[in-house]
Structure formats: C-alpha cells, structure tokens
C-alpha cells in the first residue's frame, strides 16, 4: 500500500464505518445484509457518501450511441450507464446508493463497538492450522499437468499469426515451448475450527415465517461476532418438533414442520452430537435454542432441565435460549428455566425476542457476558 | 521503500527515438519525463487526479478503492497517466509488455502536444505540481490548527460547489477597477440646471446638489443589482462576498484554483483522446512502424481502445474517427461553398481535388478546438451516417432503452447539449442580497434537463454552510418554474 494514500483510505473507511454504525440497528432488523454476504465480506448498501453537486437528473435518460439497429429496436447489450455521458469532467455515478464492501471482521468490530460487546475468553485450546492450495496466477514454467490450455493456445495463435504461418483454411496451431502457460498456486493456511455453534430451533406449528426470520437474523449476527472471536468456527443445525434431526443451514431456515413440541428431543440430539464430534476439552461449544416456549408437557420440561443441568451446561461455554413470540403469545419454557436455574445462572443466558426490533437487545444479552 | 521509477535504458532509448520521430512529424511538446510504476501506485496517482501530492481528503481514498477494485475484478485497467505540466510527467505501468509501452509512449506524446498547443489549456498553470504541493501543505497546516473534522467538513461543503465555475473566465479580459469606478461615478452624477458661471452657485446650490446626489446614491444602492451581472463563477463570488474566516477562504481558493486547472480536460476529452489515439496509431503503423512480431498485439490493443458498446459513445473512437474524417476531407478538398452546395451524393463521395491539406488542417484543429466546437464544426451528416450514430431513449412502458432516431440534426443537438459547459448545468448567482435580507439566489439556466432533485437539496445545505444565510435556486422542475430553498433547517420548494 502506498504511503500517502493510506491515510486518505483510512479516512474513507472510517467514514464508511461511521455510516454503517449509524445504520446498524436498521441493518440488524431488516435483514438486508444477508444474501449480500460473500465468504469474507458483506456488501452494504449505504446512502450516498460522495460529494453531491448540482447535476442533471440522469435517470432513465437517452443519449447518443453507435451501432446497428433501426429506430424502435432495443439498444442491445451494454446497457447505457446512466450518468456516463460524454465529456464530463469527472465520472458521475448515477446510483442513489453506494455499495461498499465491508469485511466480516470489520462488521463484527462495528457490531462490537456499537453493542459494547466484550471479547470472549477462549477456553484455552490451541489453534491448529490446515493447508490447502489455490490457483492464483499464470507462469511460463510448470508441470505439464497444470498446463493452461486456453492461454497456451492463444499465445501459439498469436505467434503463428505474426510469423505468418497461420493458414485460416487449415488452422493448425502447434504450441512450442515458449507458448506454454501454466497455472501457478499459492499455499493458504486455514485455521481449523475450535469452536462450534449448535443452533436448535423449534419448528412446531406455532413457529411462523416471521418467527423464523427473527431467528435467522439473530443467528447471522451471532455468527458474525463469534467468527471474529475464534480462528475458525463450525456451525451445526438442529430442528425439532416432537422429534429432532440435524439439518443443513438452508433447511434449518426453510423447513415448515408442524406438530407438537418436545424440546428434550433436541437436547438429547445435542448431547449425542457433542459426545460424538466435539470433545469439550478441545472445543468451545455454544448452544443456541430458539423456540416459542410452548413445550408439550411438564414432564418433558423436567427432562430438559435434567439434561441441561447434567450434561449440556457443564460442557458448553454458554447455553443461550431465545424465546420468540408467536401468534399464540409467549410460552412457559422461559419461566420454567428461570424457576429451575434462577435468574442469574452462570451458564444460562436467556432473552425474549418479541419482534425484529428486539434482536439488538437479544444480541447484547447473548454476547454481552463475554462467554 | 524506494523503488527505482526510471525507465530501463532500453525503454529510455526507445522513448527518446520516438520523441525525435514525433517531433519530425510535426508534434511539439514539452520535455516528457516517464516514470515506471506498479498498478497500486498508478491507481494512487490516478485517484489523486494525476498528482502524487494532493491535500488529504477521503474522496481520494474512495477513488483509489474504486480504481483498485475495478482492476482486481478486471473491469477496467489504466495503462498510462499524463499530467499537463512543464515538463510533462507521464506514468507507465510496469507490467505492460514492450509493445504496449511503445504504444503508450506514443500516445503520451500526443497528449503532451495537445496540452502544450491547445488554446483551452493555454491559461493552465504548467507548474501545477508545485502548486498542488503548496495546497497540500496549506491544508495540512489548517488541519493542525483548526482540527481535522472541521476542515474536512468544510472541504466537503466547498467541493459540492466545485463545478460552479465559469469556464470562460480565464479568457475574458477584465475591465480594470478604475474604469468600473468611473462608470459608476458617471451614473451618480446629478444633472445641473444650465446657468451662467457667476449664477451657478445660486441656480444649483451646493447643498441641494449634495442632497440630490445622496438620494440618487440611495436609489442606486437600492436598485443596483448585486452582483450587477449574473455571476457564473459562484466560487469567486463566495470568495469575495461570503462571510468566511481566513482559513475557509484559503480552502475555497484552493478548490477553485484546482477546479480551473482541471476544467480544460473536461472540455476536451473527445478531441484530446482522439488526438493522442490518432498519433499513436500513426506512429506505430507509419512513422515508427512496429515490427512483424508486435503488430498483432498492437492491433488487439487498438481494437480495445476504440471498441464500442451500442449504448455508449467511446470518446477515443469518436475523437479519432472525427479527426480522420477531417483529414480525409481536407486532403481531398471537400470543403468550401462548392462542396457544401453539392447535393449529388455520388459527386460528393468522389470529390477529390488532391489538395493534401489534411495534416495542416489537423494541426489547426488541435490548436483551436475544444469538444463542443470540434463537433459543432466537423460532425457532418456523412460522418454521422458512416459511423452509425443513433439517439436512444428510455421507454418507460417496456423498461428498456430503444433507438429513437437516426436523424442527423437531432443527434448532433443531443451531443452538443451533453457537452455544453463541460456537461455541467449552467448556474449563476443572480442576487446576493435577495429579499434585501442578505440571502443568496442562484439561477439555473434550464436547457431541457432537470437537476437531480435530491442532490440539489444536499448542495443547498452545503451552500448554506458557506454563505451563512438562507440560499435559493430557481430552476424548472418538470416544466414548471420552481424555487428550491434551504434556510438552515428546512428545505422548501415553491412555484414561481
């Protein structure tokens, strides 16, 4: 990075961060960001930040072009970019919003600053790294197995055209050594996960789409934060009604189940998964459970408490329970938890998420303890 | 970390020999210093508008990120950067192949020649590198004295008014101050009754004359417009009459100064790029021809430079084709009354008096024209037809852009309108004491295109920060005359 630009660039990033921060609560509750999310960064639509000037309204206006076609024909490919008229001093962008890329780390940092989240103390396990290879460039030397056919062909074609040996009627191209191009790779170290989040969600009949959306938004932000706290992180998903099963992320948010609710079924599955895959002495384990709190029977609730007390709580960093409010109101389970463990249990964090606007508070409750 | 930015001896030799050949062919440019840099550095310099030292501001960072990103994603690439100074500085991209470097060097000489000889650049400061560096140190000092946020905020506000300059101002001769005073004095003279000399003090008593003069003066003050003529150079008006603190004045001055420096580049995009492209192609294929092994790569590159997508005009293509058209016509004597009045297309097409005046004409064109006059004078029906130009419009019914016309006059009108005032709306101060309350009234000379409303609101907000009193602008919104105002807390739009 050139030296002089660095401070201007930092200033610009700071302005962006400020804007994101200002709009963060809106982003958290409206879910705009999800789906704009790449592997390492999120594209955030921001209200314009470059300098406004008196300028022509360029939306949906015509101009002069060049090419084939009769009046009435559509201007094919390369849609005119509104605002890119001729002879303008600068290039004006015709967009109303600016899309900026913010890395997930930055986003988490903003979240952390805004919600005043403490950093999490790692349970003291070492980070392990893994290697993999990525093709990043082209070289003139390399093993035949990595030969880039298209590039090689192009070079050979160019050479034979300039040498005059190319015959369009008999287009035979024979690459020589100098034409050959090879893929080159980089070794990338990737940390191996040492933290796991187990998401459990109640998908019984009383959980509607809106409730699931609330869960989805909450877990996106939980992910974002926890990911910055650990070198790598693994996520597992469990859905349950009267029975529980493990699903992938997509299914987790989309499933429409119905039927009764036996919360213990999910807890039992969680116990089993932890036993099989995640040795508590090596893993930071986070358990999140979202439900509307309408458990089928008191007996089952008692089972749940037993499972939590004996197994789940001791092995996990935190057990977080978020109770969303469904059309039928809020259930009993939250109160049962409090009755059993007391309001301020070390390992138990609960939050009531009435609607989207309450997500911010839920995040703060869940992550505020620095577990 | 300092990397050597000098050209390799091989390239330097090449650059020198190309320069010699270009000069032989008639180009005339300042000494040109090439620097070899990598893409990050080029992106940085491009973001700074060509100058390695600019005052600190976040928008340069934004621009840098945009350029660097579009390079990373392969959307666009900058091959070279030339700045209009004496000596001329040009930056070459280290990663370019030898053929590219040659082409780019030739292209650069074209630009340098244009900078030096084109009339519209004649008033620009050729020592702008130093001036930019001075600006940078002034702003840095202000930041230390006043505070980063405050200075940046003010710069943001003034940048918002950056395009409100009068591009013709550098070429106008100012009426000297005394002459202006003289005119004003004459206007204030009280007519005297005719009288013999010895009776004069009785017929025209001194006290009476003085009183009359005062009345006149009051009237004058009341009715005299301020400014007397609409002021196109809004920044200068603010500089002169705005209630600014010293440091704010410095910033307005800096931004105005830089805006004037860059203005000719906005006025000559098509002709300047066309000229450079015309010469690099001329040099690479005729004057200093490439060898056989290079020509394919060169053609590939050239095709990219003049590529066109149907919905957009490529200034390189339009410029170079129009220049070639001019050469073609003047070589064959296709000008003058006889030619203009000739209606027979066959005769016109084969019109050839073998005058060979093309090269001479081109030199004249590069000396006197900017984009508007260039197109106005030389874009004719034949050219329009041959290069397949069309007008397109947005069709709200189908939500698509469609070709609306291939009519020559309509196309030319539209093109000229886009280029008027380097593509910026024409706005001037008409009243600096609006409603006799020290408010500022601007007027937008509407020529068919509305202002972008939400930007207008924002700019007024910024203008208020500079002027300190309510600000207004008269414009047309959807064919209705309206006045948009900002009074410090609220915007208001009213019909007038």
mmCIF file of C-alpha atoms in Angstrom, chain B residues 149-484:
data_model
loop_
_atom_site.group_PDB
_atom_site.id
_atom_site.type_symbol
_atom_site.label_atom_id
_atom_site.label_comp_id
_atom_site.label_asym_id
_atom_site.label_seq_id
_atom_site.Cartn_x
_atom_site.Cartn_y
_atom_site.Cartn_z
ATOM 1 C CA UNK B 149 -13.099 17.169 11.278
ATOM 2 C CA UNK B 150 -13.858 20.837 10.915
ATOM 3 C CA UNK B 151 -11.550 21.347 7.952
ATOM 4 C CA UNK B 152 -12.723 18.158 6.246
ATOM 5 C CA UNK B 153 -16.320 19.117 6.749
ATOM 6 C CA UNK B 154 -15.747 22.486 5.160
ATOM 7 C CA UNK B 155 -13.832 20.959 2.259
ATOM 8 C CA UNK B 156 -16.775 18.618 1.681
ATOM 9 C CA UNK B 157 -19.123 21.584 1.522
ATOM 10 C CA UNK B 158 -16.993 23.537 -0.915
ATOM 11 C CA UNK B 159 -16.313 20.516 -3.123
ATOM 12 C CA UNK B 160 -20.032 20.291 -3.501
ATOM 13 C CA UNK B 161 -19.864 23.657 -5.314
ATOM 14 C CA UNK B 162 -16.717 22.789 -7.262
ATOM 15 C CA UNK B 163 -18.462 22.683 -10.635
ATOM 16 C CA UNK B 164 -19.891 26.191 -10.261
ATOM 17 C CA UNK B 165 -17.134 27.934 -12.138
ATOM 18 C CA UNK B 166 -17.081 29.942 -15.321
ATOM 19 C CA UNK B 167 -15.001 28.064 -17.857
ATOM 20 C CA UNK B 168 -14.665 31.166 -19.986
ATOM 21 C CA UNK B 169 -13.374 33.338 -17.172
ATOM 22 C CA UNK B 170 -9.660 32.681 -17.775
ATOM 23 C CA UNK B 171 -10.066 34.007 -21.307
ATOM 24 C CA UNK B 172 -12.030 37.145 -20.540
ATOM 25 C CA UNK B 173 -10.396 40.477 -20.220
ATOM 26 C CA UNK B 174 -11.385 42.121 -17.009
ATOM 27 C CA UNK B 175 -12.491 45.729 -17.005
ATOM 28 C CA UNK B 176 -9.913 47.492 -14.869
ATOM 29 C CA UNK B 177 -11.184 48.512 -11.467
ATOM 30 C CA UNK B 178 -10.763 52.279 -12.113
ATOM 31 C CA UNK B 179 -12.790 52.144 -15.303
ATOM 32 C CA UNK B 180 -15.547 50.354 -13.433
ATOM 33 C CA UNK B 181 -15.489 53.076 -10.776
ATOM 34 C CA UNK B 182 -15.642 55.742 -13.455
ATOM 35 C CA UNK B 183 -18.784 54.202 -14.915
ATOM 36 C CA UNK B 184 -20.373 54.075 -11.503
ATOM 37 C CA UNK B 185 -19.407 57.693 -10.813
ATOM 38 C CA UNK B 186 -20.980 58.899 -14.010
ATOM 39 C CA UNK B 187 -24.160 57.148 -13.153
ATOM 40 C CA UNK B 188 -24.269 59.042 -9.872
ATOM 41 C CA UNK B 189 -23.879 62.485 -11.435
ATOM 42 C CA UNK B 190 -26.755 64.855 -10.676
ATOM 43 C CA UNK B 191 -27.918 66.820 -13.723
ATOM 44 C CA UNK B 192 -27.352 70.519 -13.274
ATOM 45 C CA UNK B 193 -29.571 73.344 -14.415
ATOM 46 C CA UNK B 194 -27.933 75.447 -17.045
ATOM 47 C CA UNK B 195 -26.641 78.685 -15.647
ATOM 48 C CA UNK B 196 -24.039 81.304 -16.231
ATOM 49 C CA UNK B 197 -20.939 80.714 -14.229
ATOM 50 C CA UNK B 198 -21.488 83.518 -11.731
ATOM 51 C CA UNK B 199 -25.110 82.421 -11.201
ATOM 52 C CA UNK B 200 -24.278 78.745 -10.872
ATOM 53 C CA UNK B 201 -23.982 78.625 -7.089
ATOM 54 C CA UNK B 202 -27.462 80.220 -6.855
ATOM 55 C CA UNK B 203 -29.206 78.192 -9.532
ATOM 56 C CA UNK B 204 -27.583 74.964 -8.439
ATOM 57 C CA UNK B 205 -26.970 75.362 -4.724
ATOM 58 C CA UNK B 206 -24.289 73.063 -3.383
ATOM 59 C CA UNK B 207 -26.421 71.696 -0.561
ATOM 60 C CA UNK B 208 -29.192 70.836 -2.949
ATOM 61 C CA UNK B 209 -26.841 69.046 -5.300
ATOM 62 C CA UNK B 210 -25.371 67.114 -2.420
ATOM 63 C CA UNK B 211 -28.834 66.113 -1.223
ATOM 64 C CA UNK B 212 -29.806 65.037 -4.709
ATOM 65 C CA UNK B 213 -26.654 63.038 -5.005
ATOM 66 C CA UNK B 214 -27.426 61.276 -1.756
ATOM 67 C CA UNK B 215 -30.931 60.446 -2.886
ATOM 68 C CA UNK B 216 -29.527 59.130 -6.119
ATOM 69 C CA UNK B 217 -26.970 57.106 -4.241
ATOM 70 C CA UNK B 218 -29.637 55.571 -2.030
ATOM 71 C CA UNK B 219 -31.732 54.728 -5.041
ATOM 72 C CA UNK B 220 -28.690 53.320 -6.733
ATOM 73 C CA UNK B 221 -27.863 51.204 -3.743
ATOM 74 C CA UNK B 222 -31.407 50.033 -3.547
ATOM 75 C CA UNK B 223 -31.902 49.189 -7.173
ATOM 76 C CA UNK B 224 -28.424 48.321 -8.279
ATOM 77 C CA UNK B 225 -28.293 44.654 -8.657
ATOM 78 C CA UNK B 226 -25.756 42.776 -6.653
ATOM 79 C CA UNK B 227 -23.978 41.280 -8.451
ATOM 80 C CA UNK B 228 -24.534 43.660 -11.370
ATOM 81 C CA UNK B 229 -24.352 40.786 -13.858
ATOM 82 C CA UNK B 230 -25.252 37.194 -13.021
ATOM 83 C CA UNK B 231 -22.047 35.664 -11.681
ATOM 84 C CA UNK B 232 -21.201 32.341 -13.267
ATOM 85 C CA UNK B 233 -18.149 31.956 -11.113
ATOM 86 C CA UNK B 234 -20.043 31.182 -7.934
ATOM 87 C CA UNK B 235 -16.901 30.188 -6.059
ATOM 88 C CA UNK B 236 -15.295 33.509 -6.793
ATOM 89 C CA UNK B 237 -18.436 35.310 -5.671
ATOM 90 C CA UNK B 238 -18.369 33.414 -2.387
ATOM 91 C CA UNK B 239 -14.697 34.163 -2.002
ATOM 92 C CA UNK B 240 -15.328 37.838 -2.447
ATOM 93 C CA UNK B 241 -18.552 38.302 -0.554
ATOM 94 C CA UNK B 242 -19.064 35.240 1.631
ATOM 95 C CA UNK B 243 -18.706 35.725 5.384
ATOM 96 C CA UNK B 244 -15.688 33.467 5.535
ATOM 97 C CA UNK B 245 -12.913 33.145 8.004
ATOM 98 C CA UNK B 246 -9.391 33.355 6.730
ATOM 99 C CA UNK B 247 -8.810 29.602 6.748
ATOM 100 C CA UNK B 248 -12.106 28.974 4.989
ATOM 101 C CA UNK B 249 -11.168 31.500 2.355
ATOM 102 C CA UNK B 250 -7.954 29.614 1.735
ATOM 103 C CA UNK B 251 -9.831 26.399 1.179
ATOM 104 C CA UNK B 252 -12.306 27.957 -1.237
ATOM 105 C CA UNK B 253 -9.399 29.491 -3.097
ATOM 106 C CA UNK B 254 -7.584 26.157 -3.332
ATOM 107 C CA UNK B 255 -10.589 24.234 -4.554
ATOM 108 C CA UNK B 256 -11.467 26.916 -7.080
ATOM 109 C CA UNK B 257 -7.926 27.039 -8.335
ATOM 110 C CA UNK B 258 -7.803 23.285 -8.854
ATOM 111 C CA UNK B 259 -11.222 23.256 -10.494
ATOM 112 C CA UNK B 260 -9.993 25.754 -13.080
ATOM 113 C CA UNK B 261 -6.899 23.695 -13.648
ATOM 114 C CA UNK B 262 -8.915 20.574 -14.416
ATOM 115 C CA UNK B 263 -11.684 22.286 -16.391
ATOM 116 C CA UNK B 264 -9.974 22.215 -19.828
ATOM 117 C CA UNK B 265 -9.557 18.456 -19.502
ATOM 118 C CA UNK B 266 -13.300 18.151 -19.113
ATOM 119 C CA UNK B 267 -13.784 20.384 -22.135
ATOM 120 C CA UNK B 268 -11.512 18.436 -24.434
ATOM 121 C CA UNK B 269 -12.000 14.796 -23.588
ATOM 122 C CA UNK B 270 -13.022 13.671 -27.054
ATOM 123 C CA UNK B 271 -10.607 15.732 -29.071
ATOM 124 C CA UNK B 272 -7.679 15.186 -26.701
ATOM 125 C CA UNK B 273 -8.078 11.407 -26.560
ATOM 126 C CA UNK B 274 -8.797 11.363 -30.267
ATOM 127 C CA UNK B 275 -5.618 13.296 -30.950
ATOM 128 C CA UNK B 276 -3.457 11.025 -28.810
ATOM 129 C CA UNK B 277 -5.001 7.922 -30.352
ATOM 130 C CA UNK B 278 -4.637 9.312 -33.854
ATOM 131 C CA UNK B 279 -0.938 9.891 -33.248
ATOM 132 C CA UNK B 280 -0.153 6.649 -31.538
ATOM 133 C CA UNK B 281 -1.735 4.756 -34.388
ATOM 134 C CA UNK B 282 0.074 6.960 -36.900
ATOM 135 C CA UNK B 283 3.412 6.426 -35.196
ATOM 136 C CA UNK B 284 3.053 2.700 -34.627
ATOM 137 C CA UNK B 285 1.983 1.953 -38.167
ATOM 138 C CA UNK B 286 3.659 4.613 -40.287
ATOM 139 C CA UNK B 287 6.200 6.885 -38.679
ATOM 140 C CA UNK B 288 7.975 4.374 -36.451
ATOM 141 C CA UNK B 289 6.375 1.127 -37.519
ATOM 142 C CA UNK B 290 6.294 -1.825 -35.199
ATOM 143 C CA UNK B 291 7.927 -4.995 -36.371
ATOM 144 C CA UNK B 292 6.044 -8.060 -37.506
ATOM 145 C CA UNK B 293 6.134 -9.817 -34.174
ATOM 146 C CA UNK B 294 4.485 -6.877 -32.423
ATOM 147 C CA UNK B 295 1.772 -5.848 -34.786
ATOM 148 C CA UNK B 296 -0.819 -8.431 -33.767
ATOM 149 C CA UNK B 297 -0.586 -7.474 -30.118
ATOM 150 C CA UNK B 298 -0.818 -3.857 -31.109
ATOM 151 C CA UNK B 299 -3.947 -4.431 -33.170
ATOM 152 C CA UNK B 300 -5.512 -6.355 -30.331
ATOM 153 C CA UNK B 301 -4.837 -3.407 -28.052
ATOM 154 C CA UNK B 302 -6.063 -0.831 -30.548
ATOM 155 C CA UNK B 303 -9.290 -2.739 -31.063
ATOM 156 C CA UNK B 304 -9.855 -2.492 -27.337
ATOM 157 C CA UNK B 305 -9.206 1.237 -27.291
ATOM 158 C CA UNK B 306 -11.751 2.012 -29.976
ATOM 159 C CA UNK B 307 -14.223 -0.695 -29.016
ATOM 160 C CA UNK B 308 -17.779 0.454 -28.744
ATOM 161 C CA UNK B 309 -20.787 -0.908 -27.000
ATOM 162 C CA UNK B 310 -24.047 0.118 -28.599
ATOM 163 C CA UNK B 311 -25.360 2.209 -25.741
ATOM 164 C CA UNK B 312 -22.244 4.235 -25.171
ATOM 165 C CA UNK B 313 -20.069 6.638 -27.014
ATOM 166 C CA UNK B 314 -16.387 5.956 -26.744
ATOM 167 C CA UNK B 315 -14.533 9.296 -26.699
ATOM 168 C CA UNK B 316 -11.379 7.666 -28.097
ATOM 169 C CA UNK B 317 -13.288 6.251 -31.040
ATOM 170 C CA UNK B 318 -15.379 9.315 -31.735
ATOM 171 C CA UNK B 319 -12.364 11.587 -31.447
ATOM 172 C CA UNK B 320 -10.028 9.601 -33.651
ATOM 173 C CA UNK B 321 -12.665 8.928 -36.289
ATOM 174 C CA UNK B 322 -13.692 12.536 -36.491
ATOM 175 C CA UNK B 323 -10.066 13.628 -36.833
ATOM 176 C CA UNK B 324 -9.558 11.105 -39.601
ATOM 177 C CA UNK B 325 -12.700 12.413 -41.219
ATOM 178 C CA UNK B 326 -11.301 15.942 -41.128
ATOM 179 C CA UNK B 327 -8.028 14.767 -42.654
ATOM 180 C CA UNK B 328 -9.907 12.881 -45.329
ATOM 181 C CA UNK B 329 -11.970 15.921 -46.277
ATOM 182 C CA UNK B 330 -9.132 18.397 -46.347
ATOM 183 C CA UNK B 331 -6.851 16.046 -48.224
ATOM 184 C CA UNK B 332 -9.478 15.896 -50.931
ATOM 185 C CA UNK B 333 -10.572 19.474 -50.768
ATOM 186 C CA UNK B 334 -14.025 18.570 -49.506
ATOM 187 C CA UNK B 335 -14.766 21.992 -48.098
ATOM 188 C CA UNK B 336 -15.810 25.411 -49.272
ATOM 189 C CA UNK B 337 -19.011 26.647 -50.890
ATOM 190 C CA UNK B 338 -18.883 24.384 -53.920
ATOM 191 C CA UNK B 339 -18.655 21.292 -51.800
ATOM 192 C CA UNK B 340 -21.285 22.404 -49.275
ATOM 193 C CA UNK B 341 -23.763 23.184 -52.036
ATOM 194 C CA UNK B 342 -23.134 19.976 -53.882
ATOM 195 C CA UNK B 343 -26.203 17.762 -53.472
ATOM 196 C CA UNK B 344 -25.176 14.851 -55.584
ATOM 197 C CA UNK B 345 -24.049 12.112 -53.192
ATOM 198 C CA UNK B 346 -22.009 10.404 -55.887
ATOM 199 C CA UNK B 347 -20.131 13.536 -56.698
ATOM 200 C CA UNK B 348 -19.589 14.290 -53.037
ATOM 201 C CA UNK B 349 -18.206 10.843 -52.381
ATOM 202 C CA UNK B 350 -15.743 11.001 -55.232
ATOM 203 C CA UNK B 351 -14.869 14.649 -54.635
ATOM 204 C CA UNK B 352 -11.097 14.852 -54.750
ATOM 205 C CA UNK B 353 -9.118 17.931 -55.643
ATOM 206 C CA UNK B 354 -5.946 16.308 -54.335
ATOM 207 C CA UNK B 355 -5.098 19.274 -52.169
ATOM 208 C CA UNK B 356 -3.423 17.247 -49.413
ATOM 209 C CA UNK B 357 -4.275 19.867 -46.807
ATOM 210 C CA UNK B 358 -5.328 17.273 -44.216
ATOM 211 C CA UNK B 359 -2.260 17.361 -41.987
ATOM 212 C CA UNK B 360 -2.164 21.121 -41.937
ATOM 213 C CA UNK B 361 -5.851 21.263 -41.055
ATOM 214 C CA UNK B 362 -5.394 18.771 -38.231
ATOM 215 C CA UNK B 363 -2.722 20.944 -36.638
ATOM 216 C CA UNK B 364 -5.120 23.845 -36.786
ATOM 217 C CA UNK B 365 -7.899 21.776 -35.260
ATOM 218 C CA UNK B 366 -5.745 20.719 -32.337
ATOM 219 C CA UNK B 367 -4.793 24.326 -31.726
ATOM 220 C CA UNK B 368 -8.192 25.961 -31.613
ATOM 221 C CA UNK B 369 -10.894 23.475 -30.805
ATOM 222 C CA UNK B 370 -12.480 22.013 -27.736
ATOM 223 C CA UNK B 371 -15.054 19.206 -27.825
ATOM 224 C CA UNK B 372 -18.005 21.447 -28.496
ATOM 225 C CA UNK B 373 -16.505 23.490 -31.290
ATOM 226 C CA UNK B 374 -14.855 20.391 -32.738
ATOM 227 C CA UNK B 375 -18.120 18.544 -33.008
ATOM 228 C CA UNK B 376 -20.102 21.582 -33.979
ATOM 229 C CA UNK B 377 -17.781 22.310 -36.858
ATOM 230 C CA UNK B 378 -16.858 18.915 -38.214
ATOM 231 C CA UNK B 379 -19.507 16.397 -37.323
ATOM 232 C CA UNK B 380 -21.489 16.278 -40.536
ATOM 233 C CA UNK B 381 -24.209 14.115 -41.948
ATOM 234 C CA UNK B 382 -21.824 11.826 -43.827
ATOM 235 C CA UNK B 383 -19.811 11.148 -40.700
ATOM 236 C CA UNK B 384 -22.907 10.600 -38.596
ATOM 237 C CA UNK B 385 -24.188 8.108 -41.128
ATOM 238 C CA UNK B 386 -20.908 6.316 -41.720
ATOM 239 C CA UNK B 387 -20.177 5.797 -38.054
ATOM 240 C CA UNK B 388 -23.736 4.578 -37.423
ATOM 241 C CA UNK B 389 -24.630 7.049 -34.724
ATOM 242 C CA UNK B 390 -28.080 6.969 -33.229
ATOM 243 C CA UNK B 391 -30.142 8.511 -30.491
ATOM 244 C CA UNK B 392 -31.587 6.285 -27.838
ATOM 245 C CA UNK B 393 -34.245 6.893 -25.287
ATOM 246 C CA UNK B 394 -35.664 5.230 -22.281
ATOM 247 C CA UNK B 395 -39.004 3.604 -22.883
ATOM 248 C CA UNK B 396 -40.857 3.514 -19.571
ATOM 249 C CA UNK B 397 -43.502 1.190 -20.974
ATOM 250 C CA UNK B 398 -41.114 -1.665 -21.653
ATOM 251 C CA UNK B 399 -38.449 -0.558 -19.223
ATOM 252 C CA UNK B 400 -35.841 -0.704 -21.943
ATOM 253 C CA UNK B 401 -33.600 1.601 -23.865
ATOM 254 C CA UNK B 402 -34.577 1.838 -27.501
ATOM 255 C CA UNK B 403 -33.101 3.505 -30.537
ATOM 256 C CA UNK B 404 -35.293 6.518 -31.077
ATOM 257 C CA UNK B 405 -33.806 8.195 -34.087
ATOM 258 C CA UNK B 406 -31.057 8.310 -36.653
ATOM 259 C CA UNK B 407 -31.778 11.879 -37.605
ATOM 260 C CA UNK B 408 -28.528 13.793 -38.039
ATOM 261 C CA UNK B 409 -29.712 17.097 -36.612
ATOM 262 C CA UNK B 410 -31.253 15.522 -33.549
ATOM 263 C CA UNK B 411 -28.110 13.502 -32.867
ATOM 264 C CA UNK B 412 -25.851 16.472 -33.191
ATOM 265 C CA UNK B 413 -28.084 18.609 -30.989
ATOM 266 C CA UNK B 414 -28.118 15.996 -28.297
ATOM 267 C CA UNK B 415 -24.371 15.547 -28.431
ATOM 268 C CA UNK B 416 -23.724 19.259 -28.238
ATOM 269 C CA UNK B 417 -26.094 19.664 -25.365
ATOM 270 C CA UNK B 418 -24.298 16.960 -23.410
ATOM 271 C CA UNK B 419 -21.037 18.781 -23.912
ATOM 272 C CA UNK B 420 -22.239 22.272 -23.080
ATOM 273 C CA UNK B 421 -20.456 23.726 -20.060
ATOM 274 C CA UNK B 422 -18.374 20.520 -19.790
ATOM 275 C CA UNK B 423 -21.510 18.563 -19.053
ATOM 276 C CA UNK B 424 -22.447 20.607 -16.013
ATOM 277 C CA UNK B 425 -25.624 22.634 -15.523
ATOM 278 C CA UNK B 426 -25.219 26.364 -16.066
ATOM 279 C CA UNK B 427 -25.813 28.082 -12.767
ATOM 280 C CA UNK B 428 -25.086 31.610 -11.660
ATOM 281 C CA UNK B 429 -25.592 33.929 -8.728
ATOM 282 C CA UNK B 430 -28.284 36.446 -9.634
ATOM 283 C CA UNK B 431 -28.849 38.082 -6.295
ATOM 284 C CA UNK B 432 -26.507 38.273 -3.345
ATOM 285 C CA UNK B 433 -28.907 40.322 -1.293
ATOM 286 C CA UNK B 434 -32.117 38.518 -2.058
ATOM 287 C CA UNK B 435 -35.239 39.972 -0.440
ATOM 288 C CA UNK B 436 -32.858 42.604 0.903
ATOM 289 C CA UNK B 437 -32.028 40.107 3.653
ATOM 290 C CA UNK B 438 -28.608 39.015 2.559
ATOM 291 C CA UNK B 439 -29.945 35.749 1.185
ATOM 292 C CA UNK B 440 -28.395 34.141 -1.859
ATOM 293 C CA UNK B 441 -30.342 33.461 -5.029
ATOM 294 C CA UNK B 442 -28.949 31.229 -7.761
ATOM 295 C CA UNK B 443 -30.447 30.714 -11.160
ATOM 296 C CA UNK B 444 -30.256 27.557 -13.207
ATOM 297 C CA UNK B 445 -30.373 28.182 -16.937
ATOM 298 C CA UNK B 446 -32.613 25.278 -17.861
ATOM 299 C CA UNK B 447 -31.874 23.759 -21.231
ATOM 300 C CA UNK B 448 -34.171 20.786 -21.219
ATOM 301 C CA UNK B 449 -32.786 18.706 -18.402
ATOM 302 C CA UNK B 450 -33.911 18.961 -14.816
ATOM 303 C CA UNK B 451 -31.487 18.986 -11.945
ATOM 304 C CA UNK B 452 -31.287 15.886 -9.850
ATOM 305 C CA UNK B 453 -33.548 16.869 -7.029
ATOM 306 C CA UNK B 454 -32.072 15.057 -4.056
ATOM 307 C CA UNK B 455 -28.609 16.315 -4.946
ATOM 308 C CA UNK B 456 -29.918 19.849 -5.278
ATOM 309 C CA UNK B 457 -31.218 19.669 -1.730
ATOM 310 C CA UNK B 458 -27.861 18.445 -0.470
ATOM 311 C CA UNK B 459 -25.901 21.097 -2.347
ATOM 312 C CA UNK B 460 -28.113 23.849 -0.934
ATOM 313 C CA UNK B 461 -27.391 22.523 2.524
ATOM 314 C CA UNK B 462 -23.662 22.790 1.798
ATOM 315 C CA UNK B 463 -24.008 26.204 0.223
ATOM 316 C CA UNK B 464 -25.747 27.392 3.357
ATOM 317 C CA UNK B 465 -22.710 26.349 5.384
ATOM 318 C CA UNK B 466 -20.566 28.635 3.254
ATOM 319 C CA UNK B 467 -22.959 31.575 2.809
ATOM 320 C CA UNK B 468 -24.370 31.521 6.316
ATOM 321 C CA UNK B 469 -27.783 32.848 5.241
ATOM 322 C CA UNK B 470 -30.730 31.162 3.503
ATOM 323 C CA UNK B 471 -29.990 30.059 -0.048
ATOM 324 C CA UNK B 472 -32.285 29.581 -3.035
ATOM 325 C CA UNK B 473 -32.093 28.294 -6.562
ATOM 326 C CA UNK B 474 -34.542 28.956 -9.381
ATOM 327 C CA UNK B 475 -34.940 26.121 -11.814
ATOM 328 C CA UNK B 476 -37.521 24.208 -13.786
ATOM 329 C CA UNK B 477 -38.950 21.023 -12.393
ATOM 330 C CA UNK B 478 -40.990 19.096 -14.913
ATOM 331 C CA UNK B 479 -41.541 22.240 -16.966
ATOM 332 C CA UNK B 480 -42.778 24.289 -14.020
ATOM 333 C CA UNK B 481 -40.707 27.162 -12.673
ATOM 334 C CA UNK B 482 -39.757 26.483 -9.112
ATOM 335 C CA UNK B 483 -37.603 27.865 -6.393
ATOM 336 C CA UNK B 484 -35.857 25.447 -4.099
#
